[in-house]
PDB file of C-alpha atoms and ligand atoms in Angstrom:
ATOM      1  CA  MET A 212     -22.460   8.567   9.149  1.00 54.00           C
ATOM      2  CA  LYS A 213     -23.291   5.091   8.559  1.00 66.00           C
ATOM      3  CA  GLU A 214     -20.309   4.354   5.893  1.00 82.00           C
ATOM      4  CA  LYS A 215     -17.953   1.740   7.084  1.00 96.00           C
ATOM      5  CA  ALA A 216     -14.587   0.726   5.849  1.00 98.00           C
ATOM      6  CA  LEU A 217     -12.492  -2.246   6.210  1.00 98.00           C
ATOM      7  CA  ILE A 218      -8.819  -1.419   7.393  1.00 98.00           C
ATOM      8  CA  PHE A 219      -6.059  -3.376   8.539  1.00 98.00           C
ATOM      9  CA  ASP A 220      -3.750  -0.946  10.264  1.00 97.00           C
ATOM     10  CA  VAL A 221      -3.320   2.335  11.569  1.00 98.00           C
ATOM     11  CA  LYS A 222       0.324   3.551  11.775  1.00 97.00           C
ATOM     12  CA  ARG A 223       1.495   6.602  13.935  1.00 97.00           C
ATOM     13  CA  ASP A 224       4.786   8.550  13.740  1.00 95.00           C
ATOM     14  CA  CYS A 225       5.418   7.883   9.912  1.00 95.00           C
ATOM     15  CA  SER A 226       7.728  10.086   8.451  1.00 91.00           C
ATOM     16  CA  GLU A 227       8.033   8.914   4.914  1.00 90.00           C
ATOM     17  CA  ASP A 228       4.285   9.272   3.755  1.00 93.00           C
ATOM     18  CA  GLY A 229       4.220  12.801   3.508  1.00 95.00           C
ATOM     19  CA  PRO A 230       5.082  16.082   5.154  1.00 96.00           C
ATOM     20  CA  GLY A 231       5.611  16.286   8.979  1.00 97.00           C
ATOM     21  CA  ILE A 232       4.618  13.343  11.316  1.00 97.00           C
ATOM     22  CA  ARG A 233       1.772  11.391   9.881  1.00 98.00           C
ATOM     23  CA  THR A 234      -0.639   8.914  10.916  1.00 98.00           C
ATOM     24  CA  THR A 235      -1.013   6.475   7.875  1.00 98.00           C
ATOM     25  CA  VAL A 236      -4.274   4.345   7.589  1.00 98.00           C
ATOM     26  CA  PHE A 237      -3.999   1.378   5.446  1.00 98.00           C
ATOM     27  CA  PHE A 238      -7.142   0.098   3.854  1.00 98.00           C
ATOM     28  CA  LYS A 239      -8.043  -3.454   2.711  1.00 98.00           C
ATOM     29  CA  GLY A 240      -8.659  -4.451  -1.197  1.00 98.00           C
ATOM     30  CA  CYS A 241      -6.584  -3.760  -4.103  1.00 98.00           C
ATOM     31  CA  PRO A 242      -7.369  -4.024  -7.672  1.00 98.00           C
ATOM     32  CA  LEU A 243      -3.682  -5.020  -8.532  1.00 98.00           C
ATOM     33  CA  SER A 244      -1.989  -8.094  -7.428  1.00 96.00           C
ATOM     34  CA  CYS A 245       1.787  -7.001  -7.659  1.00 97.00           C
ATOM     35  CA  ILE A 246       3.900 -10.391  -7.130  1.00 96.00           C
ATOM     36  CA  TRP A 247       6.314  -8.312  -4.823  1.00 96.00           C
ATOM     37  CA  CYS A 248       3.473  -6.452  -3.075  1.00 95.00           C
ATOM     38  CA  GLN A 249       5.038  -5.269   0.317  1.00 93.00           C
ATOM     39  CA  ASN A 250       1.624  -5.377   1.947  1.00 95.00           C
ATOM     40  CA  PRO A 251       0.240  -8.577   0.817  1.00 96.00           C
ATOM     41  CA  GLU A 252      -2.204  -8.704   3.617  1.00 96.00           C
ATOM     42  CA  GLY A 253      -3.888  -5.615   2.057  1.00 97.00           C
ATOM     43  CA  ILE A 254      -4.731  -7.383  -1.233  1.00 97.00           C
ATOM     44  CA  ASP A 255      -7.704  -9.298  -0.279  1.00 96.00           C
ATOM     45  CA  PRO A 256     -11.103  -6.997   0.130  1.00 97.00           C
ATOM     46  CA  LYS A 257     -12.344  -9.406   2.874  1.00 95.00           C
ATOM     47  CA  PRO A 258     -11.032  -9.712   6.406  1.00 94.00           C
ATOM     48  CA  GLY A 259      -8.349 -12.521   6.899  1.00 94.00           C
ATOM     49  CA  ILE A 260      -6.260 -14.264   9.366  1.00 96.00           C
ATOM     50  CA  SER A 261      -2.459 -14.167  10.357  1.00 97.00           C
ATOM     51  CA  PHE A 262      -0.421 -17.028  11.859  1.00 97.00           C
ATOM     52  CA  ASN A 263       2.927 -16.381  12.969  1.00 96.00           C
ATOM     53  CA  LYS A 264       4.672 -19.715  13.806  1.00 94.00           C
ATOM     54  CA  LYS A 265       7.347 -18.106  15.679  1.00 93.00           C
ATOM     55  CA  SER A 266       4.838 -16.844  18.348  1.00 95.00           C
ATOM     56  CA  CYS A 267       3.129 -19.983  18.754  1.00 95.00           C
ATOM     57  CA  CYS A 268       4.026 -21.645  21.866  1.00 94.00           C
ATOM     58  CA  ALA A 269       2.218 -25.019  21.199  1.00 94.00           C
ATOM     59  CA  PRO A 270       1.864 -27.649  22.769  1.00 93.00           C
ATOM     60  CA  VAL A 271       2.507 -25.416  25.946  1.00 94.00           C
ATOM     61  CA  CYS A 272      -0.538 -23.529  25.649  1.00 95.00           C
ATOM     62  CA  GLY A 273      -2.554 -26.648  25.135  1.00 96.00           C
ATOM     63  CA  TYR A 274      -3.968 -25.491  21.837  1.00 97.00           C
ATOM     64  CA  PRO A 275      -7.189 -23.389  23.326  1.00 97.00           C
ATOM     65  CA  CYS A 276      -7.451 -22.140  19.564  1.00 98.00           C
ATOM     66  CA  VAL A 277      -7.894 -25.649  18.186  1.00 97.00           C
ATOM     67  CA  SER A 278     -10.883 -26.164  20.768  1.00 97.00           C
ATOM     68  CA  VAL A 279     -12.744 -23.031  19.868  1.00 98.00           C
ATOM     69  CA  CYS A 280     -12.452 -23.582  16.078  1.00 97.00           C
ATOM     70  CA  GLN A 281     -15.563 -25.261  15.244  1.00 96.00           C
ATOM     71  CA  ILE A 282     -14.793 -25.619  11.260  1.00 96.00           C
ATOM     72  CA  GLY A 283     -11.467 -27.401  11.808  1.00 96.00           C
ATOM     73  CA  ALA A 284      -9.236 -24.622  10.392  1.00 97.00           C
ATOM     74  CA  LEU A 285      -6.979 -25.350  12.932  1.00 97.00           C
ATOM     75  CA  LEU A 286      -5.364 -28.624  12.985  1.00 96.00           C
ATOM     76  CA  GLN A 287      -3.465 -29.658  16.395  1.00 95.00           C
ATOM     77  CA  ASP A 288       0.154 -30.149  15.414  1.00 89.00           C
ATOM     78  CA  HIS A 289       3.555 -28.889  16.089  1.00 82.00           C
ATOM     79  CA  PRO A 290       3.724 -26.307  14.776  1.00 84.00           C
ATOM     80  CA  LEU A 291       0.007 -25.553  14.635  1.00 94.00           C
ATOM     81  CA  GLN A 292      -1.417 -26.062  10.952  1.00 95.00           C
ATOM     82  CA  VAL A 293      -3.705 -23.367   9.735  1.00 96.00           C
ATOM     83  CA  GLU A 294      -6.143 -23.922   6.724  1.00 95.00           C
ATOM     84  CA  HIS A 295      -6.471 -20.211   5.585  1.00 93.00           C
ATOM     85  CA  LYS A 296      -9.051 -21.198   2.889  1.00 91.00           C
ATOM     86  CA  LEU A 297     -11.455 -22.812   5.483  1.00 94.00           C
ATOM     87  CA  CYS A 298     -11.395 -19.931   8.005  1.00 95.00           C
ATOM     88  CA  ASN A 299     -14.675 -17.949   8.116  1.00 94.00           C
ATOM     89  CA  ARG A 300     -13.237 -15.161  10.292  1.00 94.00           C
ATOM     90  CA  CYS A 301     -15.469 -15.989  13.258  1.00 95.00           C
ATOM     91  CA  ASN A 302     -12.976 -14.324  15.484  1.00 94.00           C
ATOM     92  CA  ARG A 303     -13.274 -17.095  18.088  1.00 96.00           C
ATOM     93  CA  CYS A 304      -9.409 -18.058  18.370  1.00 97.00           C
ATOM     94  CA  PHE A 305      -7.865 -14.990  18.734  1.00 97.00           C
ATOM     95  CA  SER A 306      -8.521 -13.842  22.392  1.00 96.00           C
ATOM     96  CA  PRO A 307      -7.759 -17.524  23.874  1.00 97.00           C
ATOM     97  CA  CYS A 308      -4.185 -17.390  22.207  1.00 97.00           C
ATOM     98  CA  PRO A 309      -2.014 -16.508  24.842  1.00 97.00           C
ATOM     99  CA  THR A 310       0.917 -15.276  22.595  1.00 97.00           C
ATOM    100  CA  LYS A 311      -0.841 -13.498  19.861  1.00 96.00           C
ATOM    101  CA  ALA A 312       0.441 -15.986  17.239  1.00 97.00           C
ATOM    102  CA  LEU A 313      -3.010 -15.881  15.713  1.00 97.00           C
ATOM    103  CA  GLU A 314      -4.359 -12.457  14.631  1.00 96.00           C
ATOM    104  CA  PRO A 315      -7.081 -10.904  12.542  1.00 96.00           C
ATOM    105  CA  ILE A 316      -6.415  -9.119   9.604  1.00 97.00           C
ATOM    106  CA  GLY A 317      -8.836  -5.992   8.934  1.00 97.00           C
ATOM    107  CA  ARG A 318     -11.431  -4.421  11.124  1.00 96.00           C
ATOM    108  CA  TRP A 319     -14.513  -2.484   9.929  1.00 97.00           C
ATOM    109  CA  ILE A 320     -14.536   0.978  11.142  1.00 98.00           C
ATOM    110  CA  THR A 321     -17.071   4.100  10.767  1.00 98.00           C
ATOM    111  CA  VAL A 322     -15.961   7.638   9.769  1.00 97.00           C
ATOM    112  CA  GLU A 323     -16.354   8.840  13.291  1.00 97.00           C
ATOM    113  CA  GLU A 324     -14.484   6.198  15.000  1.00 98.00           C
ATOM    114  CA  LEU A 325     -11.622   6.485  12.382  1.00 98.00           C
ATOM    115  CA  LEU A 326     -11.596  10.186  12.808  1.00 98.00           C
ATOM    116  CA  TYR A 327     -11.423   9.872  16.738  1.00 97.00           C
ATOM    117  CA  GLU A 328      -8.354   7.498  16.407  1.00 97.00           C
ATOM    118  CA  VAL A 329      -6.338   9.963  14.317  1.00 98.00           C
ATOM    119  CA  TYR A 330      -7.466  13.163  15.884  1.00 96.00           C
ATOM    120  CA  VAL A 331      -5.381  12.079  19.181  1.00 96.00           C
ATOM    121  CA  ASP A 332      -2.153  12.944  17.076  1.00 97.00           C
ATOM    122  CA  LYS A 333      -3.435  16.444  15.953  1.00 96.00           C
ATOM    123  CA  PRO A 334      -0.907  18.174  18.173  1.00 96.00           C
ATOM    124  CA  PHE A 335       1.961  16.316  16.433  1.00 96.00           C
ATOM    125  CA  PHE A 336       0.385  17.256  12.830  1.00 97.00           C
ATOM    126  CA  SER A 337       0.297  20.907  14.013  1.00 95.00           C
ATOM    127  CA  SER A 338       3.518  21.166  15.252  1.00 97.00           C
ATOM    128  CA  THR A 339       5.303  19.488  12.373  1.00 97.00           C
ATOM    129  CA  GLY A 340       3.206  20.275   9.479  1.00 97.00           C
ATOM    130  CA  GLY A 341       1.932  16.493   9.134  1.00 98.00           C
ATOM    131  CA  GLY A 342      -1.434  15.078   8.942  1.00 98.00           C
ATOM    132  CA  VAL A 343      -3.194  11.758   7.842  1.00 98.00           C
ATOM    133  CA  THR A 344      -2.226   9.343   4.953  1.00 98.00           C
ATOM    134  CA  LEU A 345      -4.450   7.201   3.126  1.00 98.00           C
ATOM    135  CA  SER A 346      -2.671   3.977   2.023  1.00 98.00           C
ATOM    136  CA  GLY A 347      -3.130   0.246   1.541  1.00 96.00           C
ATOM    137  CA  GLY A 348      -3.975  -2.077  -0.308  1.00 96.00           C
ATOM    138  CA  GLU A 349      -5.939   0.862  -2.509  1.00 98.00           C
ATOM    139  CA  PRO A 350      -7.546   3.262  -0.518  1.00 98.00           C
ATOM    140  CA  THR A 351      -9.612   4.454  -3.603  1.00 98.00           C
ATOM    141  CA  GLN A 352     -11.226   0.765  -3.306  1.00 98.00           C
ATOM    142  CA  GLN A 353     -13.642   2.084  -0.808  1.00 98.00           C
ATOM    143  CA  MET A 354     -14.015   5.481  -2.489  1.00 97.00           C
ATOM    144  CA  GLY A 355     -17.285   6.379  -0.474  1.00 97.00           C
ATOM    145  CA  PHE A 356     -15.680   6.102   2.657  1.00 98.00           C
ATOM    146  CA  ILE A 357     -12.682   8.112   1.747  1.00 98.00           C
ATOM    147  CA  GLU A 358     -14.680  10.842   0.522  1.00 97.00           C
ATOM    148  CA  CYS A 359     -16.328  11.065   3.999  1.00 97.00           C
ATOM    149  CA  PHE A 360     -13.362  10.716   5.962  1.00 98.00           C
ATOM    150  CA  LEU A 361     -11.180  13.257   4.038  1.00 98.00           C
ATOM    151  CA  ARG A 362     -14.017  15.755   4.055  1.00 98.00           C
ATOM    152  CA  ALA A 363     -14.193  15.296   7.996  1.00 97.00           C
ATOM    153  CA  LEU A 364     -10.311  15.653   8.195  1.00 98.00           C
ATOM    154  CA  LYS A 365     -10.444  18.979   6.384  1.00 98.00           C
ATOM    155  CA  GLU A 366     -13.285  20.150   8.438  1.00 97.00           C
ATOM    156  CA  GLU A 367     -10.797  19.606  11.406  1.00 97.00           C
ATOM    157  CA  ASN A 368      -8.076  21.452   9.163  1.00 97.00           C
ATOM    158  CA  ILE A 369      -5.906  18.402   9.085  1.00 98.00           C
ATOM    159  CA  ASP A 370      -3.535  17.744   6.131  1.00 98.00           C
ATOM    160  CA  THR A 371      -4.483  14.931   3.982  1.00 98.00           C
ATOM    161  CA  ALA A 372      -2.351  12.772   1.501  1.00 98.00           C
ATOM    162  CA  ILE A 373      -3.130   9.699  -0.397  1.00 98.00           C
ATOM    163  CA  GLU A 374      -0.725   6.757  -1.756  1.00 98.00           C
ATOM    164  CA  THR A 375      -2.452   5.371  -4.784  1.00 98.00           C
ATOM    165  CA  CYS A 376      -1.821   2.466  -7.359  1.00 98.00           C
ATOM    166  CA  GLY A 377      -3.438   5.074 -10.104  1.00 98.00           C
ATOM    167  CA  PHE A 378      -6.320   2.345 -10.979  1.00 98.00           C
ATOM    168  CA  PHE A 379      -9.390   4.099 -10.246  1.00 98.00           C
ATOM    169  CA  ASN A 380     -12.583   5.813 -11.505  1.00 98.00           C
ATOM    170  CA  TYR A 381     -11.434   8.972 -12.519  1.00 98.00           C
ATOM    171  CA  GLU A 382     -14.440  11.185 -12.709  1.00 98.00           C
ATOM    172  CA  TYR A 383     -15.306  10.081  -8.932  1.00 97.00           C
ATOM    173  CA  PHE A 384     -12.133  10.697  -7.995  1.00 98.00           C
ATOM    174  CA  ARG A 385     -11.830  13.919  -9.503  1.00 98.00           C
ATOM    175  CA  THR A 386     -15.041  15.248  -8.205  1.00 97.00           C
ATOM    176  CA  GLN A 387     -15.455  13.763  -4.713  1.00 97.00           C
ATOM    177  CA  VAL A 388     -12.187  12.933  -3.405  1.00 98.00           C
ATOM    178  CA  LEU A 389      -9.475  15.327  -5.097  1.00 98.00           C
ATOM    179  CA  PRO A 390     -11.114  18.365  -3.473  1.00 98.00           C
ATOM    180  CA  PHE A 391     -10.257  17.231   0.157  1.00 98.00           C
ATOM    181  CA  LEU A 392      -6.596  15.880  -0.786  1.00 98.00           C
ATOM    182  CA  ASP A 393      -3.163  18.088  -0.177  1.00 98.00           C
ATOM    183  CA  LEU A 394      -0.774  15.692  -1.753  1.00 98.00           C
ATOM    184  CA  ILE A 395      -0.913  12.512  -4.132  1.00 98.00           C
ATOM    185  CA  TYR A 396       1.707   9.708  -4.145  1.00 98.00           C
ATOM    186  CA  PHE A 397       0.798   8.061  -7.541  1.00 98.00           C
ATOM    187  CA  ASP A 398       2.491   4.717  -8.315  1.00 98.00           C
ATOM    188  CA  ILE A 399       4.031   4.333 -11.951  1.00 98.00           C
ATOM    189  CA  LYS A 400       5.488   0.527 -11.788  1.00 98.00           C
ATOM    190  CA  LEU A 401       5.663  -0.548 -15.240  1.00 98.00           C
ATOM    191  CA  ILE A 402       5.492   1.209 -18.619  1.00 98.00           C
ATOM    192  CA  SER A 403       5.113  -1.739 -20.756  1.00 98.00           C
ATOM    193  CA  ASP A 404       1.241  -2.764 -20.808  1.00 98.00           C
ATOM    194  CA  SER A 405       1.988  -6.507 -21.333  1.00 98.00           C
ATOM    195  CA  GLU A 406       4.679  -6.313 -18.336  1.00 98.00           C
ATOM    196  CA  SER A 407       2.003  -4.744 -16.141  1.00 98.00           C
ATOM    197  CA  LEU A 408      -0.615  -7.385 -16.894  1.00 98.00           C
ATOM    198  CA  ARG A 409       2.159 -10.220 -16.198  1.00 98.00           C
ATOM    199  CA  TYR A 410       3.598  -8.792 -12.987  1.00 98.00           C
ATOM    200  CA  THR A 411       0.448  -6.979 -11.554  1.00 98.00           C
ATOM    201  CA  GLY A 412      -2.266  -8.746 -13.074  1.00 98.00           C
ATOM    202  CA  ARG A 413      -3.788  -5.636 -14.573  1.00 98.00           C
ATOM    203  CA  SER A 414      -3.275  -3.466 -17.749  1.00 98.00           C
ATOM    204  CA  ASN A 415      -1.701  -0.218 -17.069  1.00 98.00           C
ATOM    205  CA  ARG A 416      -3.793   1.726 -19.386  1.00 98.00           C
ATOM    206  CA  LEU A 417      -6.176   3.147 -16.928  1.00 98.00           C
ATOM    207  CA  ILE A 418      -3.277   3.896 -14.429  1.00 98.00           C
ATOM    208  CA  ILE A 419      -1.438   5.823 -17.552  1.00 98.00           C
ATOM    209  CA  GLU A 420      -4.278   7.800 -18.388  1.00 98.00           C
ATOM    210  CA  ASN A 421      -5.426   8.923 -14.896  1.00 98.00           C
ATOM    211  CA  PHE A 422      -1.758   9.958 -14.217  1.00 98.00           C
ATOM    212  CA  SER A 423      -1.820  12.056 -17.322  1.00 98.00           C
ATOM    213  CA  ARG A 424      -5.226  13.574 -16.593  1.00 98.00           C
ATOM    214  CA  LEU A 425      -4.249  14.287 -12.813  1.00 98.00           C
ATOM    215  CA  ILE A 426      -1.132  16.176 -13.790  1.00 97.00           C
ATOM    216  CA  LYS A 427      -3.349  18.321 -15.981  1.00 97.00           C
ATOM    217  CA  GLU A 428      -6.300  18.887 -13.923  1.00 96.00           C
ATOM    218  CA  SER A 429      -5.053  18.763 -10.202  1.00 96.00           C
ATOM    219  CA  ASN A 430      -3.966  21.840  -8.254  1.00 94.00           C
ATOM    220  CA  ILE A 431      -2.426  19.918  -5.813  1.00 97.00           C
ATOM    221  CA  PRO A 432       1.251  17.956  -6.146  1.00 96.00           C
ATOM    222  CA  VAL A 433       1.158  14.817  -7.656  1.00 97.00           C
ATOM    223  CA  ILE A 434       4.263  12.881  -6.978  1.00 96.00           C
ATOM    224  CA  PRO A 435       5.003   9.787  -8.999  1.00 97.00           C
ATOM    225  CA  ARG A 436       6.350   7.000  -6.940  1.00 96.00           C
ATOM    226  CA  ILE A 437       8.551   4.306  -8.758  1.00 96.00           C
ATOM    227  CA  PRO A 438       8.879   0.935  -6.824  1.00 96.00           C
ATOM    228  CA  LEU A 439      12.531  -0.449  -7.848  1.00 96.00           C
ATOM    229  CA  ILE A 440      11.853  -4.317  -8.202  1.00 97.00           C
ATOM    230  CA  PRO A 441      15.066  -6.104  -9.246  1.00 96.00           C
ATOM    231  CA  GLU A 442      14.711  -7.568 -12.626  1.00 95.00           C
ATOM    232  CA  ILE A 443      11.138  -6.549 -13.040  1.00 97.00           C
ATOM    233  CA  THR A 444      10.655  -2.635 -12.965  1.00 97.00           C
ATOM    234  CA  ASN A 445      14.184  -1.555 -12.162  1.00 95.00           C
ATOM    235  CA  THR A 446      15.445  -2.657 -15.956  1.00 95.00           C
ATOM    236  CA  PHE A 447      17.076   0.314 -17.950  1.00 93.00           C
ATOM    237  CA  GLU A 448      14.107  -0.092 -20.681  1.00 95.00           C
ATOM    238  CA  ASN A 449      11.387   0.377 -17.970  1.00 97.00           C
ATOM    239  CA  LEU A 450      13.055   3.257 -15.863  1.00 96.00           C
ATOM    240  CA  ARG A 451      13.888   4.972 -19.042  1.00 94.00           C
ATOM    241  CA  GLY A 452      10.555   4.638 -20.462  1.00 95.00           C
ATOM    242  CA  ILE A 453       9.026   5.917 -17.414  1.00 96.00           C
ATOM    243  CA  ALA A 454      11.604   8.869 -17.362  1.00 93.00           C
ATOM    244  CA  GLU A 455      10.382   9.709 -20.896  1.00 93.00           C
ATOM    245  CA  PHE A 456       6.508   9.360 -19.860  1.00 96.00           C
ATOM    246  CA  LEU A 457       7.153  11.796 -16.766  1.00 95.00           C
ATOM    247  CA  LYS A 458       9.020  14.195 -19.022  1.00 92.00           C
ATOM    248  CA  MET A 459       6.450  14.234 -21.939  1.00 94.00           C
ATOM    249  CA  ASN A 460       3.839  15.093 -18.904  1.00 95.00           C
ATOM    250  CA  GLY A 461       6.077  17.995 -17.784  1.00 93.00           C
ATOM    251  CA  VAL A 462       6.759  16.302 -14.460  1.00 93.00           C
ATOM    252  CA  SER A 463      10.107  17.212 -12.851  1.00 84.00           C
ATOM    253  CA  ASN A 464      10.308  15.153  -9.859  1.00 86.00           C
ATOM    254  CA  CYS A 465       9.599  11.533  -8.804  1.00 92.00           C
ATOM    255  CA  SER A 466      10.536   9.283  -5.846  1.00 93.00           C
ATOM    256  CA  LEU A 467      12.421   5.858  -6.409  1.00 94.00           C
ATOM    257  CA  MET A 468      11.358   3.369  -3.724  1.00 94.00           C
ATOM    258  CA  PRO A 469      14.080   0.601  -3.179  1.00 93.00           C
ATOM    259  CA  TYR A 470      13.051  -3.112  -2.876  1.00 94.00           C
ATOM    260  CA  ASN A 471      12.342  -3.945   0.690  1.00 90.00           C
ATOM    261  CA  PRO A 472      12.298  -7.778   1.047  1.00 90.00           C
ATOM    262  CA  LEU A 473      10.504  -7.911   4.399  1.00 87.00           C
ATOM    263  CA  TRP A 474       7.216  -8.628   3.144  1.00 89.00           C
ATOM    264  CA  VAL A 475       8.364 -12.288   2.604  1.00 86.00           C
ATOM    265  CA  ASP A 476       7.722 -12.681   6.366  1.00 87.00           C
ATOM    266  CA  LYS A 477       4.089 -11.706   6.131  1.00 91.00           C
ATOM    267  CA  LEU A 478       3.337 -13.864   3.259  1.00 93.00           C
ATOM    268  CA  LYS A 479       4.313 -17.001   5.573  1.00 91.00           C
ATOM    269  CA  CYS A 480       1.628 -15.723   8.022  1.00 95.00           C
ATOM    270  CA  LEU A 481      -0.739 -15.430   5.343  1.00 95.00           C
ATOM    271  CA  GLY A 482      -0.136 -18.939   4.349  1.00 93.00           C
ATOM    272  CA  LEU A 483       0.676 -17.829   0.744  1.00 93.00           C
ATOM    273  CA  LYS A 484       3.733 -18.801  -1.333  1.00 91.00           C
ATOM    274  CA  ALA A 485       6.255 -16.278  -2.667  1.00 92.00           C
ATOM    275  CA  ARG A 486       5.772 -15.456  -6.408  1.00 92.00           C
ATOM    276  CA  TYR A 487       8.917 -13.325  -6.379  1.00 94.00           C
ATOM    277  CA  LYS A 488      11.915 -14.874  -4.920  1.00 89.00           C
ATOM    278  CA  ARG A 489      14.540 -12.093  -4.201  1.00 90.00           C
ATOM    279  CA  ASN A 490      15.232 -11.834  -0.327  1.00 88.00           C
ATOM    280  CA  SER A 491      17.780  -9.255  -0.177  1.00 91.00           C
ATOM    281  CA  PHE A 492      17.829  -5.706   0.028  1.00 93.00           C
ATOM    282  CA  MET A 493      19.413  -3.577  -3.038  1.00 93.00           C
ATOM    283  CA  THR A 494      22.843  -2.784  -3.229  1.00 93.00           C
ATOM    284  CA  LYS A 495      24.025   0.957  -3.462  1.00 93.00           C
ATOM    285  CA  GLU A 496      25.364   0.248  -6.911  1.00 93.00           C
ATOM    286  CA  GLU A 497      22.054  -1.278  -7.988  1.00 92.00           C
ATOM    287  CA  GLU A 498      20.325   2.051  -6.713  1.00 91.00           C
ATOM    288  CA  ASP A 499      22.906   4.132  -8.324  1.00 90.00           C
ATOM    289  CA  ALA A 500      22.289   2.306 -11.576  1.00 90.00           C
ATOM    290  CA  CYS A 501      18.372   2.894 -11.326  1.00 91.00           C
ATOM    291  CA  ILE A 502      19.050   6.910 -10.728  1.00 89.00           C
ATOM    292  CA  ASN A 503      21.258   6.825 -13.618  1.00 88.00           C
ATOM    293  CA  CYS A 504      18.527   5.909 -15.806  1.00 88.00           C
ATOM    294  CA  PHE A 505      16.700   9.025 -15.325  1.00 84.00           C
ATOM    295  CA  PHE A 506      19.700  11.054 -16.888  1.00 75.00           C
ATOM    296  CA  ASP A 507      20.577  11.432 -20.456  1.00 60.00           C
ATOM    297  CA  ALA A 508      23.763   9.320 -20.876  1.00 49.00           C
ATOM    298  CA  GLU A 509      25.126  11.629 -23.512  1.00 48.00           C
ATOM    299  CA  LYS A 510      24.290  14.731 -21.848  1.00 53.00           C
ATOM    300  CA  PRO A 511      24.498  14.065 -17.896  1.00 48.00           C
ATOM    301  CA  GLU A 512      23.915  17.555 -17.090  1.00 50.00           C
ATOM    302  CA  SER A 513      20.660  17.487 -18.606  1.00 47.00           C
ATOM    303  CA  GLN A 514      18.443  15.876 -16.162  1.00 49.00           C
ATOM    304  CA  THR A 515      15.507  14.033 -17.347  1.00 51.00           C
ATOM    305  CA  VAL A 516      13.475  13.573 -14.093  1.00 53.00           C
ATOM    306  CA  CYS A 517      15.053  14.905 -10.905  1.00 47.00           C
ATOM    307  CA  SER A 518      14.554  11.971  -8.511  1.00 54.00           C
ATOM    308  CA  GLU A 519      14.878  11.357  -4.872  1.00 57.00           C
ATOM    309  CA  ILE A 520      15.424   7.905  -3.567  1.00 55.00           C
ATOM    310  CA  LYS A 521      13.960   7.014  -0.243  1.00 58.00           C
TER     311      LYS A 521
HETATM  312  S1  SF4 B 776     -11.207 -17.147  13.079  1.00 80.40           S
HETATM  313 FE1  SF4 B 776     -12.924 -18.650  13.548  1.00 80.40          FE
HETATM  314  S2  SF4 B 776     -12.845 -20.107  11.449  1.00 80.40           S
HETATM  315 FE2  SF4 B 776     -10.988 -19.034  11.509  1.00 80.40          FE
HETATM  316  S3  SF4 B 776      -9.478 -20.296  12.345  1.00 80.40           S
HETATM  317 FE3  SF4 B 776      -9.870 -18.703  14.090  1.00 80.40          FE
HETATM  318  S4  SF4 B 776     -11.732 -20.146  14.952  1.00 80.40           S
HETATM  319 FE4  SF4 B 776     -11.242 -20.939  13.225  1.00 80.40          FE
HETATM  320  S1  SF4 B 777      -1.775 -20.247  17.891  1.00 80.40           S
HETATM  321 FE1  SF4 B 777      -2.051 -19.285  20.164  1.00 80.40          FE
HETATM  322  S2  SF4 B 777      -3.518 -20.653  21.127  1.00 80.40           S
HETATM  323 FE2  SF4 B 777      -2.915 -21.669  19.186  1.00 80.40          FE
HETATM  324  S3  SF4 B 777      -1.353 -23.371  19.608  1.00 80.40           S
HETATM  325 FE3  SF4 B 777      -0.242 -21.424  18.879  1.00 80.40          FE
HETATM  326  S4  SF4 B 777       0.196 -20.483  20.998  1.00 80.40           S
HETATM  327 FE4  SF4 B 777      -1.346 -21.748  21.150  1.00 80.40          FE
END
């Protein structure tokens, strides 16, 4: 199998990406660019470079990275200056750096190589009911590869799950990918099309349509996941609108994902500026207010959608 994918991480011992203990593979490239993205290093479909200022020991190291960079993307300064836009990912600077302050983002991998990496965890999958989850970025951006990889996992009897933003070619997904999946986590972020365009860079029409079709046609669980982003997705109008949409589709369960501000540090390493400013976790009161949006205020006993908060 010649097919290769660009991935940026493989995380072991994950407990929140599906049943049991799981190994999660993060694929690079996403059609959306949500301003609060928790994995901003996964948006760009090309390889990248990360510079962690806190780990850089310059000038003690003598700047070996600057000496090997032939295009002037690294400037000798205290701290080191990195021109991310100039970097052509020649990979020369990573190994001379004694503290791993400079690191590559993204590596190309074949189906066999990735299968080999996750296969070592099979005993944990078997004993806990776990398996492999595809995440990102957006895994369906590399649809041909994930089709082959999922097929190989099923041949090894390994449980499979995907986390998707829902922006994909439905027919390809249904015919080539769905048959090899056991579980789908499907993000529903914004119910208003104009808000979706404003905060994620994409209309939500395809996402909404794909979700409704999957709910009707899939014979595996499709769990909606709703990121709670203060003042963007956690508004009463948005959550109430999503609750009504789920109810209309006969969905009785969803997962609410509270905002996690730790992504801001990742942005700094990528040389990007934050487009969303909140830097604190949500309070218990804020989380409770979100859950309440899924209940009918006048008939609290009649639950609109049974929600689970992570
Ligand atoms: S990867 Fe290559 S081009 Fe990019 S900063 Fe390092 S040495 Fe320079
Ligand atoms: S990035 Fe690494 S090699 Fe470059 S100046 Fe910092 S510590 Fe030295």
